[in-house]
Coordinates of C-alpha atoms in Angstrom, one line a residue:
M268 CA 16.6 -14.0 23.2
A269 CA 17.4 -15.6 19.9
I270 CA 14.6 -16.3 17.4
Y271 CA 14.5 -18.8 14.6
L272 CA 13.4 -17.5 11.2
P273 CA 13.1 -19.7 8.1
E274 CA 15.0 -18.5 5.1
L275 CA 13.3 -18.3 1.8
T276 CA 14.6 -20.6 -1.0
A277 CA 15.3 -19.8 -4.6
D278 CA 11.7 -20.7 -5.5
P279 CA 9.8 -17.4 -5.6
L280 CA 6.5 -19.0 -5.0
W281 CA 7.4 -20.6 -1.6
F282 CA 6.7 -19.1 1.8
P283 CA 6.4 -20.8 5.2
P284 CA 2.9 -21.5 6.3
L285 CA 1.3 -18.4 7.9
H286 CA 0.5 -20.2 11.2
S287 CA 4.3 -20.2 11.8
T288 CA 4.5 -16.4 12.1
L289 CA 6.1 -15.1 15.3
K290 CA 4.1 -13.5 18.1
N291 CA 7.0 -11.3 19.1
P292 CA 7.6 -9.4 17.0
D293 CA 4.1 -9.8 15.8
G294 CA 3.8 -11.3 12.3
L295 CA 7.4 -11.9 11.4
L296 CA 7.4 -14.9 9.1
A297 CA 10.7 -15.3 7.2
M298 CA 13.9 -13.7 6.0
G299 CA 15.9 -13.6 2.8
G300 CA 14.9 -14.3 -0.7
D301 CA 14.7 -11.4 -3.1
L302 CA 12.3 -8.7 -4.3
S303 CA 11.6 -10.1 -7.7
V304 CA 8.2 -9.4 -9.3
A305 CA 7.2 -13.1 -9.0
R306 CA 8.1 -13.3 -5.3
L307 CA 6.4 -10.0 -4.4
H308 CA 3.3 -10.9 -6.4
Q309 CA 3.1 -14.3 -4.6
A310 CA 3.6 -12.6 -1.2
Y311 CA 0.7 -10.2 -1.7
R312 CA -1.5 -12.9 -2.9
S313 CA -0.7 -14.8 0.2
G314 CA -1.2 -12.0 2.7
I315 CA 2.5 -11.3 3.2
F316 CA 4.6 -8.2 2.7
P317 CA 8.3 -7.1 3.0
W318 CA 9.4 -4.6 5.6
F319 CA 12.9 -4.0 6.6
S320 CA 15.3 -1.1 7.3
D321 CA 18.5 -0.2 5.5
G322 CA 21.3 -2.6 6.6
D323 CA 18.8 -5.3 7.9
P324 CA 18.1 -8.6 6.2
L325 CA 15.1 -8.8 4.0
L326 CA 12.2 -9.6 6.3
W327 CA 8.7 -10.8 5.5
W328 CA 5.6 -10.2 7.6
S329 CA 2.0 -11.3 8.1
P330 CA 0.8 -9.6 11.3
S331 CA -2.1 -10.8 13.4
T332 CA -4.2 -7.7 12.7
R333 CA -4.5 -5.9 9.4
A334 CA -5.7 -2.3 8.9
V335 CA -8.4 -2.3 6.2
F336 CA -10.7 0.4 4.8
A337 CA -14.1 -1.1 3.9
P338 CA -15.9 0.0 0.7
G339 CA -17.4 3.5 1.0
E340 CA -15.5 4.3 4.2
L341 CA -13.4 7.1 2.8
Q342 CA -15.7 10.0 1.9
L343 CA -15.1 13.7 1.3
N344 CA -17.0 15.5 4.1
R345 CA -18.3 19.0 3.4
S346 CA -15.3 20.8 5.0
L347 CA -12.7 18.7 3.2
R348 CA -14.5 19.1 -0.2
K349 CA -14.6 22.9 0.4
Y350 CA -10.9 22.9 1.4
Q351 CA -9.8 20.9 -1.7
K352 CA -11.7 23.3 -3.9
Q353 CA -10.2 26.4 -2.2
Q354 CA -6.7 24.9 -2.7
Q355 CA -7.5 24.1 -6.3
F356 CA -5.9 20.7 -6.1
H357 CA -6.1 18.3 -9.0
Y358 CA -5.6 14.6 -9.1
S359 CA -4.2 11.8 -11.3
R360 CA -3.3 8.1 -11.4
N361 CA 0.0 6.7 -12.6
L362 CA 1.3 10.0 -14.0
A363 CA 4.2 10.3 -11.5
F364 CA 4.8 6.9 -9.9
A365 CA 8.5 7.3 -9.5
Q366 CA 8.1 10.7 -7.9
V367 CA 5.5 9.4 -5.5
I368 CA 7.7 6.6 -4.2
A369 CA 10.7 9.0 -4.0
H370 CA 8.6 11.4 -1.9
C371 CA 7.4 8.6 0.4
A372 CA 11.0 7.4 0.9
A373 CA 12.2 11.0 1.7
L374 CA 9.5 12.0 4.1
P375 CA 10.6 12.0 7.8
R376 CA 8.5 9.6 10.0
R377 CA 7.8 10.2 13.6
N378 CA 10.0 8.0 15.9
Q379 CA 11.8 6.5 12.9
A380 CA 15.4 7.1 11.8
G381 CA 16.0 6.8 8.1
T382 CA 13.5 5.1 5.8
W383 CA 12.3 1.6 5.2
I384 CA 11.8 2.4 1.5
V385 CA 15.4 1.7 0.7
G386 CA 16.8 1.8 -2.8
D387 CA 16.2 -1.9 -3.5
M388 CA 12.6 -1.5 -2.4
Q389 CA 12.1 1.5 -4.7
Q390 CA 13.5 -0.5 -7.6
A391 CA 11.3 -3.5 -6.8
Y392 CA 8.1 -1.4 -6.8
L393 CA 9.1 0.4 -10.0
A394 CA 9.4 -3.0 -11.6
L395 CA 6.0 -4.0 -10.3
H396 CA 4.7 -0.7 -11.8
Q397 CA 6.2 -1.5 -15.1
V398 CA 4.3 -4.8 -15.3
G399 CA 1.0 -3.2 -14.2
L400 CA 0.8 -4.4 -10.6
A401 CA 1.8 -1.3 -8.7
H402 CA 0.0 2.0 -9.1
S403 CA -0.1 5.5 -7.7
I404 CA -2.5 8.3 -7.0
E405 CA -1.2 11.9 -7.2
V406 CA -2.4 15.2 -5.7
W407 CA -1.2 18.3 -7.5
R408 CA -1.4 22.0 -6.9
D409 CA -0.6 23.8 -10.1
S410 CA 2.3 21.7 -11.5
Q411 CA 3.7 20.8 -8.1
L412 CA 3.2 17.3 -6.6
V413 CA 1.9 17.9 -3.0
G414 CA 0.6 14.5 -2.0
G415 CA 0.1 10.9 -3.1
L416 CA 0.3 7.2 -2.4
Y417 CA 1.3 4.0 -4.0
G418 CA 0.5 0.3 -3.6
V419 CA -0.1 -3.0 -5.3
V420 CA -3.3 -4.2 -6.9
I421 CA -4.3 -7.8 -6.2
G422 CA -7.6 -8.4 -8.0
G423 CA -10.2 -6.5 -6.1
L424 CA -7.9 -5.4 -3.3
F425 CA -5.5 -2.5 -3.2
C426 CA -2.5 -3.2 -0.9
G427 CA -1.3 0.3 0.1
E428 CA 2.4 0.7 0.7
S429 CA 3.0 4.3 1.6
M430 CA 1.7 7.8 1.3
F431 CA 3.0 11.4 1.7
N432 CA 1.7 14.9 2.0
L433 CA 3.5 18.2 1.5
Q434 CA 0.4 20.2 2.3
P435 CA -2.2 19.5 4.9
N436 CA -4.8 16.8 4.1
T437 CA -3.3 15.8 0.8
A438 CA -2.7 12.2 2.0
K439 CA -6.3 11.9 3.1
L440 CA -7.4 13.4 -0.2
A441 CA -5.3 10.8 -2.1
L442 CA -6.9 8.0 -0.1
C443 CA -10.4 9.3 -0.8
M444 CA -9.5 9.5 -4.5
L445 CA -8.1 6.0 -4.4
Q446 CA -11.3 4.5 -3.1
Q447 CA -13.3 6.4 -5.7
Q448 CA -10.9 5.0 -8.3
L449 CA -11.3 1.4 -7.0
S450 CA -15.1 1.7 -6.9
G451 CA -15.1 2.1 -10.6
Y452 CA -14.3 -1.6 -11.1
S453 CA -14.4 -3.3 -7.7
E454 CA -16.0 -3.0 -4.2
G455 CA -13.2 -0.7 -3.1
W456 CA -11.3 -2.6 -0.3
I457 CA -8.0 -1.1 0.8
D458 CA -5.4 -2.9 2.8
C459 CA -3.1 -0.6 4.8
Q460 CA -1.1 -3.4 6.5
M461 CA -0.8 -2.2 10.1
P462 CA -3.0 0.3 12.0
N463 CA -1.5 3.6 13.1
P464 CA -3.1 6.7 14.7
F465 CA -3.5 8.5 11.4
L466 CA -5.3 5.6 9.7
L467 CA -7.5 4.9 12.8
Q468 CA -8.5 8.6 12.8
L469 CA -9.7 8.1 9.2
G470 CA -11.8 5.1 10.1
V471 CA -9.6 2.1 9.2
Q472 CA -10.8 -1.2 10.6
P473 CA -8.5 -3.5 12.5
L474 CA -9.2 -6.9 11.0
P475 CA -8.0 -10.2 12.5
K476 CA -5.7 -12.2 10.2
A477 CA -8.1 -15.0 9.7
K478 CA -10.8 -12.6 8.5
Y479 CA -8.3 -10.7 6.4
L480 CA -7.1 -13.9 4.7
K481 CA -10.7 -14.9 3.9
L482 CA -11.3 -11.5 2.4
L483 CA -8.1 -11.8 0.4
Q484 CA -9.1 -15.2 -1.0
Q485 CA -12.4 -13.7 -2.1
L486 CA -10.9 -10.7 -3.8
R487 CA -7.5 -11.7 -5.2
D488 CA -8.7 -13.3 -8.5
A489 CA -11.2 -10.6 -9.3
P490 CA -10.7 -9.2 -12.8
V491 CA -9.1 -5.8 -13.2
P492 CA -10.0 -4.0 -16.5
T493 CA -7.0 -3.3 -18.7
T494 CA -8.0 0.4 -18.8
A495 CA -8.6 0.8 -15.0
W496 CA -5.1 2.0 -14.3
E497 CA -4.1 3.7 -17.5
P498 CA -2.4 7.1 -16.7
A499 CA -5.1 9.7 -16.4
V500 CA -6.3 12.9 -14.8
L501 CA -9.0 12.3 -12.2
E502 CA -11.8 14.3 -10.6
F503 CA -13.9 13.8 -7.5
H504 CA -17.5 12.9 -8.4

């Protein structure tokens, strides 16, 4: 069955109204356009994100349900705190953004062939990082990067894009460190886009689109201190 998708114009600030998203596949909104900093920033501010595979057209999504971690949801329990001390992990922000996104792109995903973080996507998020909109959390063991995540900051909301782990639990540790990092200047909301079994196990909340958009509207213009994401070594409190 053929579907009609509106194509984005040259105006980086224009997207179709969100009520026009498809129900099947859920949340598909538009195609085309580009991955410029201005368009991506407008997309995230509007509750939209790009997601497509290599060889596919550029697709834009706003699904009916969003996966969100509420403030304080991600905590180090006793066993995880003990484990991370035993492994002598250490943590940082924005010290290895390019490495994190490269690891996320290279990591095999269950039931997926290839990667959705294609070369154009990597370059787009590197550009967002250079202008202070995209950030990373890194987990290290000695001098080796063993886990991490990256995403886009929109005011008081962190829009997570991808994560990886090369040792058990390092992606979860990165998420816990992320929420601690966010709580230093905001409430600590994390948008993970779409629910999956791993995120649900960690306590992510499926949020209907209407509630998510209301939350986004409340958070997107919150101030972010200029020092909040300066490259730094981090420690759990």
